[in-house]
GROMACS .gro file of C-alpha atoms in nm:
model
  243
    1UNK     CA    1  13.380   3.669  -0.908
    2UNK     CA    2  13.472   4.004  -1.171
    3UNK     CA    3  13.794   4.173  -1.098
    4UNK     CA    4  13.866   4.538  -0.926
    5UNK     CA    5  13.867   4.792  -1.089
    6UNK     CA    6  14.130   5.025  -1.205
    7UNK     CA    7  14.206   5.282  -0.875
    8UNK     CA    8  14.081   5.659  -1.007
    9UNK     CA    9  14.316   5.967  -1.094
   10UNK     CA   10  14.546   6.034  -0.769
   11UNK     CA   11  14.391   6.333  -0.744
   12UNK     CA   12  13.973   6.298  -0.690
   13UNK     CA   13  13.894   6.040  -0.453
   14UNK     CA   14  13.580   5.838  -0.603
   15UNK     CA   15  13.228   6.020  -0.515
   16UNK     CA   16  13.109   5.699  -0.293
   17UNK     CA   17  13.438   5.829  -0.051
   18UNK     CA   18  13.259   6.126   0.004
   19UNK     CA   19  12.889   5.903   0.133
   20UNK     CA   20  13.135   5.728   0.358
   21UNK     CA   21  13.297   6.024   0.472
   22UNK     CA   22  12.991   6.239   0.553
   23UNK     CA   23  12.827   5.855   0.727
   24UNK     CA   24  13.126   5.766   0.930
   25UNK     CA   25  13.065   6.161   1.035
   26UNK     CA   26  12.715   6.131   1.096
   27UNK     CA   27  12.798   5.771   1.268
   28UNK     CA   28  13.019   5.931   1.557
   29UNK     CA   29  12.783   6.270   1.638
   30UNK     CA   30  12.531   5.980   1.765
   31UNK     CA   31  12.642   5.949   2.097
   32UNK     CA   32  12.637   6.385   2.171
   33UNK     CA   33  12.239   6.206   2.157
   34UNK     CA   34  12.166   6.212   2.519
   35UNK     CA   35  11.901   5.942   2.499
   36UNK     CA   36  11.871   5.604   2.623
   37UNK     CA   37  11.882   5.417   2.328
   38UNK     CA   38  11.747   5.645   2.094
   39UNK     CA   39  12.135   5.731   1.981
   40UNK     CA   40  12.212   5.326   1.904
   41UNK     CA   41  11.873   5.344   1.730
   42UNK     CA   42  12.039   5.654   1.539
   43UNK     CA   43  12.344   5.492   1.510
   44UNK     CA   44  12.228   5.197   1.306
   45UNK     CA   45  12.042   5.415   1.135
   46UNK     CA   46  12.277   5.654   1.019
   47UNK     CA   47  12.496   5.268   0.870
   48UNK     CA   48  12.184   5.117   0.737
   49UNK     CA   49  12.103   5.455   0.489
   50UNK     CA   50  12.457   5.497   0.426
   51UNK     CA   51  12.462   5.045   0.262
   52UNK     CA   52  12.144   5.130   0.092
   53UNK     CA   53  12.266   5.440  -0.077
   54UNK     CA   54  12.620   5.212  -0.207
   55UNK     CA   55  12.382   4.988  -0.348
   56UNK     CA   56  12.092   5.229  -0.444
   57UNK     CA   57  12.391   5.426  -0.676
   58UNK     CA   58  12.546   5.096  -0.860
   59UNK     CA   59  12.080   5.016  -0.913
   60UNK     CA   60  12.120   4.769  -0.642
   61UNK     CA   61  11.696   4.767  -0.444
   62UNK     CA   62  11.878   4.556  -0.168
   63UNK     CA   63  11.607   4.354   0.095
   64UNK     CA   64  11.600   4.487   0.423
   65UNK     CA   65  11.808   4.144   0.553
   66UNK     CA   66  12.085   4.223   0.302
   67UNK     CA   67  12.122   4.567   0.430
   68UNK     CA   68  12.088   4.511   0.860
   69UNK     CA   69  12.331   4.297   0.781
   70UNK     CA   70  12.582   4.458   0.563
   71UNK     CA   71  12.561   4.717   0.786
   72UNK     CA   72  12.631   4.516   1.131
   73UNK     CA   73  12.327   4.688   1.283
   74UNK     CA   74  12.335   4.425   1.579
   75UNK     CA   75  12.725   4.576   1.663
   76UNK     CA   76  12.649   4.782   2.046
   77UNK     CA   77  12.848   5.083   2.129
   78UNK     CA   78  13.233   5.022   2.255
   79UNK     CA   79  13.321   5.056   2.599
   80UNK     CA   80  13.373   5.379   2.616
   81UNK     CA   81  13.017   5.413   2.521
   82UNK     CA   82  12.922   5.297   2.753
   83UNK     CA   83  13.056   5.422   3.035
   84UNK     CA   84  12.989   5.759   2.886
   85UNK     CA   85  12.623   5.683   2.936
   86UNK     CA   86  12.671   5.590   3.239
   87UNK     CA   87  12.889   5.889   3.394
   88UNK     CA   88  12.528   6.121   3.203
   89UNK     CA   89  12.386   5.944   3.501
   90UNK     CA   90  12.526   5.999   3.746
   91UNK     CA   91  12.303   6.377   3.810
   92UNK     CA   92  12.464   6.390   4.153
   93UNK     CA   93  12.856   6.337   4.146
   94UNK     CA   94  13.053   6.730   4.142
   95UNK     CA   95  13.055   6.891   3.844
   96UNK     CA   96  13.520   6.875   3.900
   97UNK     CA   97  13.748   6.978   3.668
   98UNK     CA   98  13.894   6.680   3.621
   99UNK     CA   99  13.610   6.510   3.576
  100UNK     CA  100  13.482   6.762   3.333
  101UNK     CA  101  13.855   6.675   3.133
  102UNK     CA  102  13.766   6.270   3.194
  103UNK     CA  103  13.363   6.308   3.040
  104UNK     CA  104  13.518   6.461   2.748
  105UNK     CA  105  13.824   6.274   2.699
  106UNK     CA  106  13.565   5.967   2.703
  107UNK     CA  107  13.336   6.071   2.516
  108UNK     CA  108  13.541   6.186   2.219
  109UNK     CA  109  13.668   5.852   2.195
  110UNK     CA  110  13.344   5.707   2.187
  111UNK     CA  111  13.242   5.912   1.897
  112UNK     CA  112  13.554   5.794   1.724
  113UNK     CA  113  13.536   5.425   1.783
  114UNK     CA  114  13.167   5.482   1.680
  115UNK     CA  115  13.322   5.661   1.373
  116UNK     CA  116  13.575   5.440   1.313
  117UNK     CA  117  13.377   5.110   1.261
  118UNK     CA  118  13.138   5.326   1.041
  119UNK     CA  119  13.415   5.429   0.855
  120UNK     CA  120  13.557   5.107   0.802
  121UNK     CA  121  13.259   4.892   0.747
  122UNK     CA  122  13.195   5.132   0.450
  123UNK     CA  123  13.487   5.155   0.267
  124UNK     CA  124  13.546   4.750   0.278
  125UNK     CA  125  13.155   4.784   0.119
  126UNK     CA  126  13.283   5.016  -0.158
  127UNK     CA  127  13.541   4.767  -0.207
  128UNK     CA  128  13.379   4.455  -0.205
  129UNK     CA  129  13.093   4.684  -0.471
  130UNK     CA  130  13.417   4.758  -0.715
  131UNK     CA  131  13.468   4.348  -0.675
  132UNK     CA  132  13.148   4.280  -0.803
  133UNK     CA  133  13.072   4.068  -0.453
  134UNK     CA  134  12.746   4.196  -0.439
  135UNK     CA  135  12.492   4.215  -0.711
  136UNK     CA  136  12.131   4.089  -0.772
  137UNK     CA  137  12.132   3.714  -0.746
  138UNK     CA  138  12.418   3.727  -0.406
  139UNK     CA  139  12.238   3.965  -0.257
  140UNK     CA  140  11.934   3.773  -0.150
  141UNK     CA  141  12.164   3.460  -0.034
  142UNK     CA  142  12.442   3.390   0.263
  143UNK     CA  143  12.617   3.635   0.100
  144UNK     CA  144  12.584   4.004   0.262
  145UNK     CA  145  12.705   3.747   0.586
  146UNK     CA  146  13.003   3.667   0.467
  147UNK     CA  147  13.082   3.981   0.362
  148UNK     CA  148  13.076   4.150   0.736
  149UNK     CA  149  13.231   3.832   0.805
  150UNK     CA  150  13.554   3.932   0.592
  151UNK     CA  151  13.499   4.280   0.711
  152UNK     CA  152  13.571   4.187   1.100
  153UNK     CA  153  13.756   3.986   0.982
  154UNK     CA  154  13.981   4.258   0.856
  155UNK     CA  155  13.981   4.513   1.068
  156UNK     CA  156  14.077   4.280   1.338
  157UNK     CA  157  14.388   4.244   1.155
  158UNK     CA  158  14.532   4.591   1.064
  159UNK     CA  159  14.656   4.861   1.309
  160UNK     CA  160  14.358   5.179   1.243
  161UNK     CA  161  14.592   5.399   1.435
  162UNK     CA  162  14.642   5.633   1.244
  163UNK     CA  163  14.386   5.655   1.127
  164UNK     CA  164  14.174   5.652   1.482
  165UNK     CA  165  14.391   5.977   1.532
  166UNK     CA  166  14.268   6.193   1.255
  167UNK     CA  167  13.921   6.109   1.379
  168UNK     CA  168  14.029   6.193   1.674
  169UNK     CA  169  14.221   6.573   1.592
  170UNK     CA  170  13.843   6.605   1.410
  171UNK     CA  171  13.575   6.496   1.667
  172UNK     CA  172  13.845   6.682   1.956
  173UNK     CA  173  13.775   7.066   1.726
  174UNK     CA  174  13.400   6.989   1.706
  175UNK     CA  175  13.199   7.272   1.820
  176UNK     CA  176  12.916   7.028   1.790
  177UNK     CA  177  13.128   6.775   2.135
  178UNK     CA  178  13.185   7.095   2.253
  179UNK     CA  179  12.872   7.219   2.266
  180UNK     CA  180  12.642   6.947   2.392
  181UNK     CA  181  12.869   6.772   2.660
  182UNK     CA  182  12.912   7.170   2.793
  183UNK     CA  183  12.516   7.142   2.776
  184UNK     CA  184  12.491   6.779   2.950
  185UNK     CA  185  12.799   6.909   3.214
  186UNK     CA  186  12.606   7.251   3.310
  187UNK     CA  187  12.300   7.079   3.384
  188UNK     CA  188  12.332   6.670   3.398
  189UNK     CA  189  11.938   6.643   3.407
  190UNK     CA  190  11.937   6.806   3.144
  191UNK     CA  191  11.980   6.472   2.889
  192UNK     CA  192  11.607   6.536   2.673
  193UNK     CA  193  11.659   6.655   2.283
  194UNK     CA  194  11.734   6.920   2.178
  195UNK     CA  195  11.673   7.089   1.876
  196UNK     CA  196  11.959   7.131   1.601
  197UNK     CA  197  12.121   7.433   1.514
  198UNK     CA  198  12.139   7.581   1.175
  199UNK     CA  199  12.496   7.569   1.137
  200UNK     CA  200  12.490   7.171   1.236
  201UNK     CA  201  12.478   7.032   0.841
  202UNK     CA  202  12.725   7.265   0.772
  203UNK     CA  203  12.959   7.120   1.030
  204UNK     CA  204  12.901   6.799   0.987
  205UNK     CA  205  12.957   6.860   0.649
  206UNK     CA  206  13.301   7.055   0.635
  207UNK     CA  207  13.364   6.713   0.954
  208UNK     CA  208  13.335   6.498   0.600
  209UNK     CA  209  13.546   6.725   0.420
  210UNK     CA  210  13.860   6.720   0.651
  211UNK     CA  211  13.780   6.300   0.646
  212UNK     CA  212  13.804   6.294   0.336
  213UNK     CA  213  14.098   6.480   0.250
  214UNK     CA  214  14.270   6.222   0.517
  215UNK     CA  215  14.136   5.904   0.352
  216UNK     CA  216  14.324   6.028   0.040
  217UNK     CA  217  14.615   6.054   0.223
  218UNK     CA  218  14.601   5.664   0.343
  219UNK     CA  219  14.535   5.477   0.022
  220UNK     CA  220  14.840   5.245   0.160
  221UNK     CA  221  14.654   5.162   0.467
  222UNK     CA  222  14.268   5.145   0.283
  223UNK     CA  223  14.505   4.923  -0.025
  224UNK     CA  224  14.624   4.692   0.249
  225UNK     CA  225  14.262   4.713   0.394
  226UNK     CA  226  14.101   4.545   0.123
  227UNK     CA  227  14.424   4.285   0.043
  228UNK     CA  228  14.315   4.139   0.457
  229UNK     CA  229  13.938   4.127   0.346
  230UNK     CA  230  13.947   3.948   0.008
  231UNK     CA  231  14.187   3.709   0.197
  232UNK     CA  232  13.875   3.603   0.468
  233UNK     CA  233  13.589   3.637   0.175
  234UNK     CA  234  13.781   3.392  -0.065
  235UNK     CA  235  13.918   3.160   0.249
  236UNK     CA  236  14.230   3.204   0.274
  237UNK     CA  237  14.251   3.338   0.704
  238UNK     CA  238  14.510   3.581   0.832
  239UNK     CA  239  14.887   3.656   0.697
  240UNK     CA  240  15.168   3.630   0.902
  241UNK     CA  241  15.180   4.028   0.927
  242UNK     CA  242  14.808   3.989   1.093
  243UNK     CA  243  14.744   4.117   1.452
   0.00000   0.00000   0.00000
């Protein structure tokens, strides 16, 4: 295994982190798809697209099995997501002011939970590539499953609240989320697909740029995350400071 590469200058985030931020935002917006199962399918596609882009940037052509393992395509949505889906199904429930507030809060939480998982996983896959954990040979074996297990274990040991709070502020200010929530609340029977507006791609890029700036301010947090990942991949287990 090769040694980790030196960190880039503090004022310049690596280009790969821009892709991680962009895909994290895209993942976080998949709960806005008001069609059962289609949102989970879209989420899996976004996560797999990120994995492929990170690997192909290094000249690697991963087999589908490796991509699904690294992307954690089997990961389900959080409790908030299931609860929001349930609330969408209550077509006859009066849209009281309190209900609207709770609905929006839960929807933001769902977006944050999904984006946070994608962000942490994308960052650690990028780090695994920097460490040399993935190459043409290891992609064909059981290494992708081992790396994914190490990522899960590492994420379970860190306090993600600072990152999640940044994501919460990001999504709470999202025009896309507010517009979509308003549409569903005004007409809860109108849960079909909708045509994206021309400005949505621009907003996604803007949200991703703001997220990237926040990530670069939290380098200490992600350095600690890297340490947890390395210990688990190398079979050394959690530290005493882990949760």
